[in-house]
Short mmCIF file of C-alpha atoms and ligand atoms in Angstrom, two decimals:
data_model
loop_
_atom_site.label_atom_id
_atom_site.label_comp_id
_atom_site.label_asym_id
_atom_site.label_seq_id
_atom_site.Cartn_x
_atom_site.Cartn_y
_atom_site.Cartn_z
CA MET V 1 299.43 5.35 180.54
CA LYS V 2 296.51 4.11 178.49
CA GLN V 3 297.56 0.48 179.25
CA ASN V 4 297.89 1.28 182.86
CA LYS V 5 294.19 2.30 182.91
CA VAL V 6 293.28 -1.01 181.20
CA PHE V 7 295.13 -2.91 183.95
CA LYS V 8 293.41 -0.87 186.63
CA SER V 9 290.12 -1.42 184.97
CA ILE V 10 290.68 -5.31 184.82
CA PHE V 11 291.16 -5.13 188.57
CA VAL V 12 288.17 -2.83 189.12
CA LYS V 13 286.11 -5.03 186.74
CA LEU V 14 286.98 -8.13 188.71
CA VAL V 15 285.97 -6.54 191.99
CA LEU V 16 282.81 -4.92 190.55
CA ILE V 17 281.72 -8.23 188.96
CA TYR V 18 282.19 -10.01 192.19
CA ILE V 19 280.37 -7.42 194.19
CA SER V 20 277.39 -7.40 191.63
CA ILE V 21 277.24 -11.18 191.64
CA SER V 22 277.15 -11.11 195.49
CA ILE V 23 274.50 -8.56 195.65
CA ILE V 24 272.26 -10.22 193.13
CA SER V 25 272.69 -13.61 194.80
CA PHE V 26 272.03 -12.23 198.29
CA ILE V 27 268.91 -10.40 197.05
CA ALA V 28 267.70 -13.49 195.25
CA LEU V 29 268.42 -15.74 198.22
CA GLY V 30 266.88 -13.14 200.66
CA SER V 31 263.72 -12.83 198.50
CA VAL V 32 263.24 -16.60 198.16
CA PHE V 33 263.74 -17.01 201.86
CA TYR V 34 261.37 -14.08 202.68
CA TYR V 35 258.65 -15.41 200.31
CA PHE V 36 258.79 -19.02 201.48
CA SER V 37 259.25 -18.19 205.13
CA GLY V 38 256.08 -16.02 204.88
CA ASP V 39 253.97 -18.95 203.75
CA PHE V 40 255.55 -21.14 206.39
CA ILE V 41 255.00 -18.62 209.19
CA TYR V 42 251.36 -18.01 208.18
CA SER V 43 250.56 -21.71 208.10
CA GLU V 44 252.33 -22.28 211.39
CA LYS V 45 250.58 -19.35 212.98
CA LYS V 46 247.27 -20.49 211.53
CA SER V 47 247.58 -23.92 212.91
CA MET V 48 248.61 -22.56 216.32
CA ILE V 49 245.57 -20.19 216.30
CA THR V 50 243.31 -23.11 215.29
CA GLY V 51 244.57 -25.04 218.23
CA SER V 52 244.09 -22.10 220.55
CA ILE V 53 240.49 -21.61 219.30
CA ASP V 54 239.85 -25.38 220.04
CA GLY V 55 241.09 -24.72 223.59
CA VAL V 56 238.76 -21.68 223.98
CA VAL V 57 235.92 -23.60 222.46
CA SER V 58 236.32 -26.58 224.88
CA VAL V 59 236.53 -24.17 227.80
CA LEU V 60 233.39 -22.41 226.67
CA GLN V 61 231.70 -25.69 226.12
CA SER V 62 232.48 -26.80 229.71
CA THR V 63 231.14 -23.66 231.18
CA TYR V 64 228.54 -22.44 228.76
CA ASN V 65 225.18 -21.56 230.09
CA ARG V 66 223.58 -20.36 226.85
CA ASN V 67 224.17 -16.82 227.87
CA LEU V 68 227.40 -15.14 226.87
CA SER V 69 226.82 -12.23 229.07
CA THR V 70 227.80 -14.24 232.11
CA VAL V 71 231.05 -16.10 231.68
CA PHE V 72 232.88 -17.36 234.59
CA PRO V 73 235.90 -15.26 235.67
CA LEU V 74 238.05 -18.44 235.14
CA VAL V 75 237.07 -18.63 231.48
CA ASN V 76 237.72 -14.86 231.10
CA ALA V 77 241.22 -15.29 232.40
CA TYR V 78 241.86 -18.32 230.12
CA ILE V 79 240.79 -16.41 226.99
CA GLN V 80 242.88 -13.34 228.00
CA ARG V 81 245.84 -15.59 228.54
CA THR V 82 245.35 -17.14 225.07
CA ALA V 83 245.06 -13.76 223.51
CA ASP V 84 248.33 -12.61 225.27
CA SER V 85 250.20 -15.63 224.20
CA LEU V 86 249.01 -15.27 220.59
CA GLY V 87 249.64 -11.47 220.64
CA ALA V 88 246.16 -11.40 218.97
CA MET V 89 242.67 -10.22 219.62
CA ILE V 90 240.00 -12.80 220.44
CA VAL V 91 236.38 -12.01 219.89
CA ILE V 92 233.58 -14.37 220.88
CA ALA V 93 230.20 -13.69 219.24
CA ASP V 94 226.91 -15.53 219.40
CA LYS V 95 225.29 -16.84 216.24
CA ASP V 96 223.56 -13.43 215.59
CA GLY V 97 226.87 -11.72 215.72
CA ASN V 98 226.39 -10.13 219.14
CA ILE V 99 229.52 -9.49 221.17
CA TYR V 100 229.67 -8.88 224.80
CA PRO V 101 232.47 -6.43 225.52
CA SER V 102 233.77 -8.74 228.18
CA LEU V 103 234.37 -11.32 225.53
CA ILE V 104 236.75 -9.19 223.47
CA LYS V 105 240.24 -9.98 224.78
CA SER V 106 243.28 -8.22 223.21
CA GLY V 107 246.86 -9.41 223.50
CA ILE V 108 248.02 -6.90 220.81
CA LYS V 109 250.88 -4.85 222.02
CA ASP V 110 249.53 -1.61 220.52
CA SER V 111 246.21 -1.13 222.47
CA SER V 112 245.07 1.63 220.22
CA LEU V 113 244.75 -0.88 217.44
CA SER V 114 242.21 -2.83 219.45
CA SER V 115 240.30 0.36 220.13
CA THR V 116 240.23 1.15 216.44
CA VAL V 117 238.77 -2.29 215.60
CA ILE V 118 236.25 -2.10 218.48
CA SER V 119 235.07 1.24 217.23
CA LYS V 120 234.00 -0.50 214.04
CA PHE V 121 231.52 -2.65 215.84
CA LEU V 122 227.89 -1.60 215.97
CA ARG V 123 226.73 -0.54 219.37
CA GLY V 124 223.47 -2.02 220.49
CA SER V 125 221.32 -1.52 223.56
CA SER V 126 222.78 -2.36 226.97
CA GLY V 127 226.28 -2.08 225.64
CA VAL V 128 226.21 -5.19 223.44
CA LEU V 129 228.30 -4.83 220.26
CA LYS V 130 227.75 -6.48 216.93
CA PHE V 131 229.73 -7.18 213.78
CA PRO V 132 228.73 -4.42 211.22
CA ASP V 133 228.48 -6.85 208.31
CA GLN V 134 226.41 -9.97 208.15
CA LYS V 135 229.15 -11.63 206.12
CA GLN V 136 231.42 -11.36 209.18
CA ILE V 137 228.83 -13.34 211.07
CA ASN V 138 228.30 -15.99 208.51
CA VAL V 139 231.95 -16.83 207.85
CA ILE V 140 231.55 -20.51 208.75
CA GLY V 141 230.17 -22.60 205.95
CA SER V 142 227.78 -25.41 206.34
CA ASP V 143 230.61 -27.86 206.69
CA GLY V 144 231.71 -26.08 209.87
CA GLY V 145 235.39 -25.85 208.81
CA THR V 146 237.90 -23.17 210.07
CA TYR V 147 237.72 -19.82 208.31
CA SER V 148 240.88 -17.97 207.65
CA GLU V 149 241.94 -14.95 205.52
CA ILE V 150 244.54 -12.33 205.21
CA GLY V 151 242.94 -8.91 204.44
CA ASN V 152 240.62 -6.41 206.10
CA PHE V 153 237.73 -8.89 207.00
CA TYR V 154 234.95 -7.23 205.22
CA ASP V 155 236.13 -3.68 205.99
CA LEU V 156 236.63 -4.41 209.72
CA PHE V 157 240.31 -3.41 209.61
CA SER V 158 240.21 -0.79 206.92
CA ASP V 159 241.01 2.00 209.35
CA THR V 160 244.17 0.31 210.74
CA GLY V 161 246.01 0.74 207.51
CA PHE V 162 247.19 -2.80 207.09
CA SER V 163 246.02 -6.45 206.62
CA TRP V 164 245.11 -8.75 209.43
CA LEU V 165 245.11 -12.52 209.75
CA THR V 166 241.61 -13.67 210.67
CA VAL V 167 240.99 -17.19 211.87
CA ALA V 168 237.52 -18.09 212.95
CA ASN V 169 235.78 -21.21 214.12
CA GLU V 170 232.40 -22.15 215.22
CA PHE V 171 231.56 -23.42 218.74
CA SER V 172 228.63 -25.74 219.32
CA ILE V 173 227.05 -27.20 222.33
CA ASN V 174 225.63 -30.63 221.83
CA ASN V 175 226.14 -30.24 218.02
CA VAL V 176 223.95 -27.11 218.01
CA PRO V 177 225.94 -24.05 216.69
CA GLU V 178 225.98 -21.32 219.28
CA GLY V 179 228.41 -18.82 217.88
CA ASN V 180 231.88 -18.11 216.61
CA VAL V 181 235.32 -17.55 218.08
CA TYR V 182 237.44 -15.05 216.11
CA VAL V 183 241.15 -14.51 216.32
CA PHE V 184 242.57 -11.31 214.72
CA LEU V 185 246.27 -10.82 214.35
CA PRO V 186 247.90 -7.77 212.66
CA VAL V 187 250.01 -8.91 209.74
CA PRO V 188 252.96 -6.58 210.65
CA ASP V 189 253.17 -8.36 214.02
CA LEU V 190 253.24 -11.66 212.16
CA ASP V 191 255.93 -10.45 209.81
CA ALA V 192 258.10 -9.08 212.69
CA GLY V 193 259.79 -12.51 213.16
CA ARG V 194 260.72 -12.91 209.57
CA VAL V 195 261.72 -9.25 209.26
CA LYS V 196 264.09 -9.94 212.22
CA ILE V 197 265.49 -13.10 210.48
CA LEU V 198 265.86 -11.21 207.30
CA GLN V 199 267.76 -8.43 209.22
CA ILE V 200 270.13 -11.05 210.72
CA PHE V 201 270.50 -12.64 207.26
CA SER V 202 271.31 -9.25 205.66
CA LEU V 203 273.79 -8.52 208.38
CA CYS V 204 275.53 -11.87 207.81
CA ALA V 205 275.44 -11.33 204.08
CA LEU V 206 277.02 -7.87 204.49
CA GLY V 207 279.76 -9.37 206.63
CA ILE V 208 280.41 -12.15 204.13
CA ALA V 209 280.31 -9.78 201.23
CA LEU V 210 282.83 -7.50 203.02
CA LEU V 211 285.14 -10.31 203.74
CA ALA V 212 284.88 -11.68 200.25
CA THR V 213 285.50 -8.22 198.82
CA ILE V 214 288.71 -7.87 200.82
CA THR V 215 289.69 -11.32 199.64
CA ILE V 216 288.86 -10.68 195.98
CA TYR V 217 290.75 -7.41 196.22
CA PHE V 218 294.04 -9.30 197.22
CA VAL V 219 293.29 -12.13 194.76
CA SER V 220 292.77 -9.68 191.87
CA ARG V 221 295.94 -7.84 192.79
CA ARG V 222 297.72 -11.09 192.76
CA ILE V 223 296.44 -11.67 189.21
CA THR V 224 297.05 -8.24 187.87
CA ARG V 225 300.47 -7.73 189.46
CA PRO V 226 302.25 -10.18 187.22
CA ILE V 227 300.42 -8.90 184.17
CA LYS V 228 301.51 -5.43 185.03
CA SER V 229 305.05 -6.43 185.40
CA MET V 230 304.81 -8.29 182.07
CA ARG V 231 303.75 -5.11 180.53
CA VAL V 232 306.75 -3.27 182.01
CA ALA V 233 309.11 -6.03 180.77
CA ALA V 234 307.38 -6.02 177.40
CA GLN V 235 307.95 -2.25 177.09
CA GLU V 236 311.70 -2.73 178.01
CA VAL V 237 312.00 -5.38 175.30
CA VAL V 238 310.40 -2.86 172.86
CA ALA V 239 313.17 -0.45 173.91
CA GLY V 240 315.72 -3.17 173.21
CA LYS V 241 316.52 -3.97 176.86
CA PHE V 242 316.31 -7.56 177.93
CA ASP V 243 317.30 -7.40 181.74
CA LYS V 244 313.72 -7.44 183.22
CA ARG V 245 312.05 -10.65 184.12
CA VAL V 246 308.66 -11.34 185.68
CA GLU V 247 308.59 -12.63 189.20
CA ILE V 248 306.80 -16.05 189.36
CA ILE V 249 304.60 -15.94 192.50
CA SER V 250 302.22 -18.73 191.74
CA GLY V 251 302.13 -22.18 190.11
CA ASP V 252 298.79 -21.50 188.36
CA GLU V 253 298.07 -20.33 184.83
CA ILE V 254 299.33 -16.86 185.55
CA GLY V 255 302.53 -18.38 186.92
CA GLU V 256 302.82 -20.49 183.79
CA LEU V 257 302.27 -17.51 181.62
CA SER V 258 304.89 -15.48 183.53
CA ASP V 259 307.35 -18.39 182.99
CA SER V 260 306.52 -18.56 179.24
CA PHE V 261 306.86 -14.79 179.13
CA ASN V 262 310.36 -15.02 180.74
CA GLN V 263 311.32 -17.80 178.30
CA MET V 264 310.16 -15.59 175.48
CA ILE V 265 312.38 -12.73 176.61
CA ASP V 266 315.27 -15.21 177.02
CA SER V 267 314.90 -16.40 173.48
CA LEU V 268 314.43 -12.85 172.18
CA GLU V 269 317.57 -11.77 174.02
CA ASN V 270 319.33 -14.78 172.53
CA LEU V 271 318.12 -13.95 169.13
CA GLU V 272 319.10 -10.31 169.44
CA ASN V 273 322.62 -11.35 170.65
CA MET V 274 322.92 -13.77 167.76
CA ARG V 275 321.83 -11.07 165.28
CA ARG V 276 324.32 -8.58 166.69
CA GLU V 277 327.12 -11.21 166.63
CA PHE V 278 326.07 -12.20 163.06
CA ILE V 279 326.39 -8.70 161.82
CA SER V 280 329.60 -8.01 163.48
CA ASN V 281 330.95 -11.32 162.10
CA VAL V 282 329.71 -10.53 158.59
CA SER V 283 331.13 -7.01 158.60
CA HIS V 284 334.39 -8.32 160.04
CA GLU V 285 334.66 -11.09 157.47
CA ILE V 286 333.88 -8.63 154.64
CA ARG V 287 336.06 -5.81 155.93
CA THR V 288 339.34 -7.77 155.78
CA PRO V 289 339.14 -8.89 152.14
CA MET V 290 337.74 -5.50 151.10
CA THR V 291 340.63 -3.66 152.79
CA SER V 292 343.24 -5.84 151.09
CA ILE V 293 341.48 -5.58 147.77
CA SER V 294 341.22 -1.82 147.83
CA GLY V 295 344.87 -1.48 149.28
CA PHE V 296 346.38 -3.62 146.49
CA VAL V 297 344.37 -2.06 143.68
CA GLU V 298 345.30 1.50 145.05
CA GLY V 299 349.01 0.42 145.23
CA ILE V 300 348.88 -0.87 141.67
CA LEU V 301 347.17 2.30 140.44
CA ASP V 302 349.48 4.85 142.21
CA GLY V 303 352.67 2.78 141.27
CA THR V 304 353.60 1.94 144.90
CA ILE V 305 353.52 -1.68 143.69
CA PRO V 306 356.13 -2.17 140.93
CA SER V 307 354.84 -3.61 137.68
CA GLU V 308 356.66 -6.90 138.14
CA ARG V 309 354.84 -7.52 141.48
CA GLN V 310 351.44 -6.48 140.07
CA GLU V 311 350.49 -9.93 138.86
CA TYR V 312 351.20 -11.40 142.28
CA TYR V 313 348.93 -8.89 144.00
CA LEU V 314 346.25 -9.11 141.38
CA GLN V 315 346.10 -12.86 142.00
CA ILE V 316 345.58 -12.05 145.79
CA VAL V 317 342.82 -9.61 144.84
CA LYS V 318 341.19 -12.26 142.66
CA ASN V 319 341.31 -14.92 145.41
CA GLU V 320 339.82 -12.41 147.86
CA SER V 321 336.97 -11.57 145.60
CA VAL V 322 336.35 -15.32 144.97
CA ARG V 323 336.27 -15.83 148.76
CA LEU V 324 333.93 -12.86 149.16
CA ASN V 325 331.67 -14.31 146.59
CA LYS V 326 331.70 -17.73 148.15
CA MET V 327 330.93 -16.24 151.59
CA LEU V 328 327.93 -14.28 150.14
CA ASN V 329 326.61 -17.44 148.52
CA ASP V 330 327.00 -19.39 151.70
CA LEU V 331 325.32 -16.68 153.67
CA LEU V 332 322.38 -16.53 151.30
CA GLU V 333 322.12 -20.37 151.37
CA LEU V 334 322.13 -20.30 155.24
CA VAL V 335 319.48 -17.64 155.35
CA SER V 336 317.37 -19.42 152.76
CA ILE V 337 317.47 -22.66 154.75
CA GLU V 338 316.92 -21.01 158.09
CA SER V 339 313.95 -19.03 156.84
CA GLY V 340 312.41 -22.25 155.52
CA LYS V 341 312.47 -20.98 151.93
CA GLU V 342 314.54 -23.89 150.77
CA ILE V 343 312.36 -26.86 150.18
CA PHE V 344 313.80 -30.32 150.77
CA GLU V 345 312.17 -32.99 148.74
CA ALA V 346 312.86 -36.50 149.86
CA LYS V 347 313.53 -38.90 147.02
CA ASP V 348 315.36 -42.16 146.55
CA PHE V 349 318.86 -41.85 145.21
CA ASP V 350 322.03 -43.70 145.01
CA ILE V 351 324.34 -42.29 147.83
CA CYS V 352 327.45 -44.06 146.33
CA GLU V 353 326.96 -42.15 143.10
CA ILE V 354 326.76 -38.93 145.01
CA CYS V 355 329.88 -39.66 146.90
CA LYS V 356 331.78 -40.59 143.73
CA ARG V 357 330.71 -37.41 142.12
CA ALA V 358 331.73 -35.30 145.04
CA ILE V 359 335.24 -36.92 145.17
CA VAL V 360 335.73 -36.11 141.47
CA MET V 361 334.88 -32.42 142.15
CA PHE V 362 337.80 -32.22 144.58
CA GLU V 363 340.33 -33.76 142.17
CA LYS V 364 342.51 -30.70 141.98
CA PRO V 365 343.14 -30.10 145.69
CA ILE V 366 343.42 -33.89 146.18
CA VAL V 367 346.18 -34.09 143.61
CA GLU V 368 347.80 -30.88 144.95
CA LYS V 369 347.96 -32.15 148.52
CA ASN V 370 348.93 -35.69 147.35
CA ILE V 371 345.94 -37.03 149.31
CA ARG V 372 344.86 -40.69 148.96
CA ILE V 373 341.13 -41.17 149.00
CA ASN V 374 340.06 -44.71 150.14
CA ALA V 375 336.37 -45.06 149.34
CA THR V 376 334.56 -48.24 150.28
CA TYR V 377 331.02 -48.95 149.43
CA GLU V 378 329.24 -51.80 151.22
CA TYR V 379 327.24 -52.43 148.08
CA GLU V 380 327.77 -51.15 144.57
CA SER V 381 324.70 -49.15 144.86
CA ILE V 382 322.97 -48.04 148.13
CA ILE V 383 319.64 -46.26 147.94
CA ALA V 384 318.93 -43.57 150.52
CA ARG V 385 315.86 -41.41 150.88
CA ALA V 386 316.34 -37.65 151.37
CA ASP V 387 316.82 -34.56 149.36
CA SER V 388 319.81 -35.57 147.15
CA ASP V 389 321.06 -32.17 146.17
CA SER V 390 321.42 -30.96 149.77
CA ILE V 391 322.94 -34.23 150.89
CA GLN V 392 325.50 -33.79 148.05
CA ARG V 393 326.36 -30.30 149.54
CA VAL V 394 326.76 -31.86 152.95
CA ILE V 395 329.14 -34.52 151.68
CA MET V 396 331.14 -32.00 149.58
CA ASN V 397 331.50 -29.72 152.59
CA LEU V 398 332.67 -32.51 154.74
CA ILE V 399 335.13 -33.77 152.06
CA GLN V 400 336.40 -30.21 151.60
CA ASN V 401 336.99 -29.90 155.37
CA ALA V 402 338.75 -33.21 155.39
CA ILE V 403 341.12 -32.20 152.57
CA LYS V 404 341.64 -28.75 154.08
CA PHE V 405 342.53 -29.95 157.57
CA SER V 406 344.74 -32.86 156.49
CA GLN V 407 348.47 -32.68 155.93
CA SER V 408 349.95 -33.48 152.47
CA GLY V 409 350.12 -37.09 151.72
CA SER V 410 347.71 -38.21 154.49
CA PRO V 411 344.79 -40.56 153.55
CA ILE V 412 341.06 -39.83 153.72
CA GLU V 413 338.64 -42.73 154.19
CA ILE V 414 335.10 -42.50 152.86
CA LYS V 415 332.74 -45.30 153.73
CA VAL V 416 329.17 -45.91 152.68
CA TYR V 417 327.35 -48.72 154.67
CA TYR V 418 324.19 -49.82 156.38
CA ASP V 419 324.30 -49.43 160.22
CA SER V 420 322.64 -51.82 162.67
CA HIS V 421 319.25 -49.98 162.33
CA LYS V 422 319.49 -50.34 158.50
CA MET V 423 320.11 -46.63 158.12
CA VAL V 424 322.32 -45.57 155.25
CA CYS V 425 325.53 -43.96 156.68
CA VAL V 426 328.40 -42.14 155.24
CA SER V 427 331.56 -41.76 157.12
CA ILE V 428 334.37 -39.23 156.05
CA LYS V 429 337.40 -39.74 158.04
CA ASP V 430 340.67 -37.85 157.83
CA HIS V 431 343.98 -38.17 159.64
CA GLY V 432 344.57 -34.43 159.87
CA LYS V 433 345.02 -32.04 162.67
CA GLY V 434 341.77 -33.04 164.54
CA MET V 435 339.85 -30.86 167.01
CA SER V 436 339.74 -30.34 170.79
CA ARG V 437 336.67 -31.06 172.79
CA ASP V 438 336.14 -27.28 173.19
CA ASP V 439 336.23 -26.71 169.50
CA MET V 440 333.81 -29.53 168.85
CA LYS V 441 331.13 -27.63 170.85
CA TYR V 442 331.29 -24.65 168.53
CA ILE V 443 332.00 -26.11 165.11
CA TRP V 444 328.25 -25.87 164.12
CA ASP V 445 328.10 -22.20 164.89
CA ARG V 446 328.20 -19.65 162.10
CA PHE V 447 331.74 -18.14 161.39
CA TYR V 448 333.40 -20.48 163.93
CA LYS V 449 336.92 -21.38 162.97
CA ALA V 450 339.11 -23.21 165.47
CA ASP V 451 342.33 -21.75 164.07
CA LYS V 452 341.85 -18.09 163.60
CA SER V 453 345.31 -17.48 162.32
CA ARG V 454 344.92 -19.74 159.27
CA ILE V 455 346.63 -18.58 156.26
CA ARG V 456 344.52 -16.64 153.88
CA ASP V 457 344.68 -18.96 150.92
CA ASP V 458 342.62 -21.73 152.31
CA ALA V 459 340.92 -19.57 154.85
CA GLY V 460 337.22 -20.43 154.98
CA THR V 461 334.51 -18.37 156.51
CA GLY V 462 333.30 -20.90 159.05
CA LEU V 463 329.92 -21.25 157.42
CA GLY V 464 330.34 -24.66 155.94
CA LEU V 465 329.32 -26.73 158.94
CA ALA V 466 326.60 -24.32 159.86
CA ILE V 467 325.01 -25.02 156.50
CA VAL V 468 325.60 -28.83 156.99
CA LYS V 469 323.86 -28.67 160.39
CA ASN V 470 320.95 -26.71 159.00
CA ILE V 471 320.44 -29.13 156.12
CA ILE V 472 320.68 -32.20 158.42
CA ASP V 473 318.31 -30.68 161.03
CA SER V 474 315.73 -29.47 158.49
CA GLN V 475 315.41 -33.11 157.21
CA GLY V 476 315.36 -34.60 160.72
CA LEU V 477 318.66 -36.46 160.02
CA LYS V 478 321.60 -37.20 162.20
CA ILE V 479 325.23 -36.22 162.09
CA ASP V 480 328.00 -37.31 164.47
CA VAL V 481 331.49 -36.24 164.82
CA ASN V 482 334.47 -37.97 166.54
CA SER V 483 337.78 -36.18 166.70
CA SER V 484 340.96 -35.88 168.63
CA VAL V 485 343.78 -33.39 168.28
CA GLY V 486 346.57 -34.72 166.11
CA SER V 487 345.01 -37.98 165.02
CA GLY V 488 342.11 -36.81 162.83
CA THR V 489 338.43 -36.31 162.54
CA GLU V 490 335.44 -38.50 161.43
CA PHE V 491 332.05 -37.19 160.44
CA ILE V 492 329.16 -39.59 160.07
CA ILE V 493 325.81 -38.80 158.56
CA CYS V 494 322.89 -41.23 158.70
CA ILE V 495 319.97 -41.15 156.23
CA ASN V 496 316.89 -43.16 155.88
CA ASN V 497 317.03 -46.35 153.77
CA GLY V 498 315.29 -45.70 150.55
CA GLU V 499 314.37 -49.34 149.73
CA GLU V 500 312.11 -49.74 152.79
N1 ATP U 1 337.87 -32.29 159.26
C1 ATP U 1 338.23 -31.32 160.13
N2 ATP U 1 339.43 -31.49 160.90
C2 ATP U 1 339.71 -30.57 161.78
N3 ATP U 1 338.91 -29.48 162.06
C3 ATP U 1 337.78 -29.25 161.41
C4 ATP U 1 337.37 -30.21 160.39
N4 ATP U 1 336.18 -29.87 159.93
C5 ATP U 1 335.93 -28.70 160.46
N5 ATP U 1 336.83 -28.33 161.41
C6 ATP U 1 336.83 -27.12 162.26
O1 ATP U 1 335.57 -26.58 162.27
C7 ATP U 1 335.63 -25.21 161.80
C8 ATP U 1 334.34 -24.93 161.17
O2 ATP U 1 334.29 -25.58 159.91
P1 ATP U 1 333.48 -25.00 158.66
O3 ATP U 1 333.42 -26.05 157.57
O4 ATP U 1 332.15 -24.48 159.22
O5 ATP U 1 334.31 -23.76 158.37
P2 ATP U 1 335.57 -23.66 157.38
O6 ATP U 1 335.81 -24.91 156.72
O7 ATP U 1 336.63 -23.04 158.19
O8 ATP U 1 335.03 -22.52 156.37
P3 ATP U 1 334.05 -22.84 155.11
O9 ATP U 1 333.54 -24.23 155.21
O10 ATP U 1 332.96 -21.78 155.33
O11 ATP U 1 334.88 -22.60 153.89
C9 ATP U 1 336.87 -25.21 160.96
O12 ATP U 1 337.37 -23.92 160.84
C10 ATP U 1 337.72 -26.09 161.71
O13 ATP U 1 338.37 -25.42 162.70
MG1 MG U 2 334.32 -25.99 155.58
#
């Protein structure tokens, strides 16, 4: 349940992170755009107004009669048109700041704004208006450049509640300054354009964010779904069940992880099966001798077995306990090699010597079975490099098998030689019963015995070759087997040449 929440939160986290990133980037982008577009729009508008003022000035120059109170109707109409097209208020004042009301033209949509501004002008005799502040009159410096500002133009716009863009320019007749042309534009009107663009931008951003959120929702689900099913499968494994696998829905890292996860379950299942099989094999192998030991001992104790037969049965009891002991030792050895506890130390040694020693150890069964050992050594002494003790165990196991699975009187050939790659090889070849192809697949498995009905006396436990294989693999060596039913078996091990 707790984990479920975590998975949910991974999903929620992904979506939240995405949404936050989008919001932050949209805000940043919007602000940058709004800020820079402001400057751009102001300068564009300013140059447009300056151009318009130039137009007004040239019209004034062409018709000017040194008396602003009488301006031709044509000029009137031109200035009004200019004001309308700018959406601004145009005021023409003489050099003392006097403004004839007929020379105030407003193109501002909200006409009350113009009235508010006009009410700020001083009212002189015969209806002539005047700028209330001398600074408003003297805006043009001695260089005659265009004046522009954003603000309340020395208190003129303070009653309107917002800033205005003011652009003013002087007009002269025959290079004699005659007065100023002022253009006033409310900043909110100026901003309207970019507010509109910002609105469109926000709408687009919202649409994109919505689309992306839906996409990220499905993408996140695609990511978390396999993780979720991995959790379910993992819980099943914890409960000892191995039948769940994760569905692989993509070829990306998550897909690879799912695949590895499935492989992990496969190998865990394999391991668990091996463990179960191992335990059942061990208990089976132990139970049989234990039952006969306790049965015979009981028979001797309660007199069921007559005294003249007791020695015979005690011999069986002894053999069984020896076999049990051997099995336990083999098992311990196998576990020790598999767990990596047994350390193999590669050293140079004479492999001919090892073979000779091994053959001597089997003298008794060799004589008993009347077996001829033909040992040939390519050189008197051949130096190999590996862990000599474990190699001796391997050779002994192979010789023991060769003797065990040979009929009385049949020969065994042992050959020590260099192969074409200069590896030191030992071949142990018998002419015994041999093995079928099927048996050869399983001989390296623990407890595998081809002939399950083998008589008890020489019955092994099927651990010998498992130990051999482990020793060989642990040292990166090679073992081959050739066998055919009825004609015999050959095991060949190859070891690094010690003299290199
Ligand atoms: N030389 C051989 N000829 C025929 N069959 C063999 C030979 N060597 C091994 N096998 C087959 O492989 C099986 C496994 O061999 P392995 O040495 O592991 O067990 P084992 O000899 O039966 O018992 P253990 O070695 O534990 O005493 C044998 O039971 C036998 O069937
Ligand atoms: Mg064996």
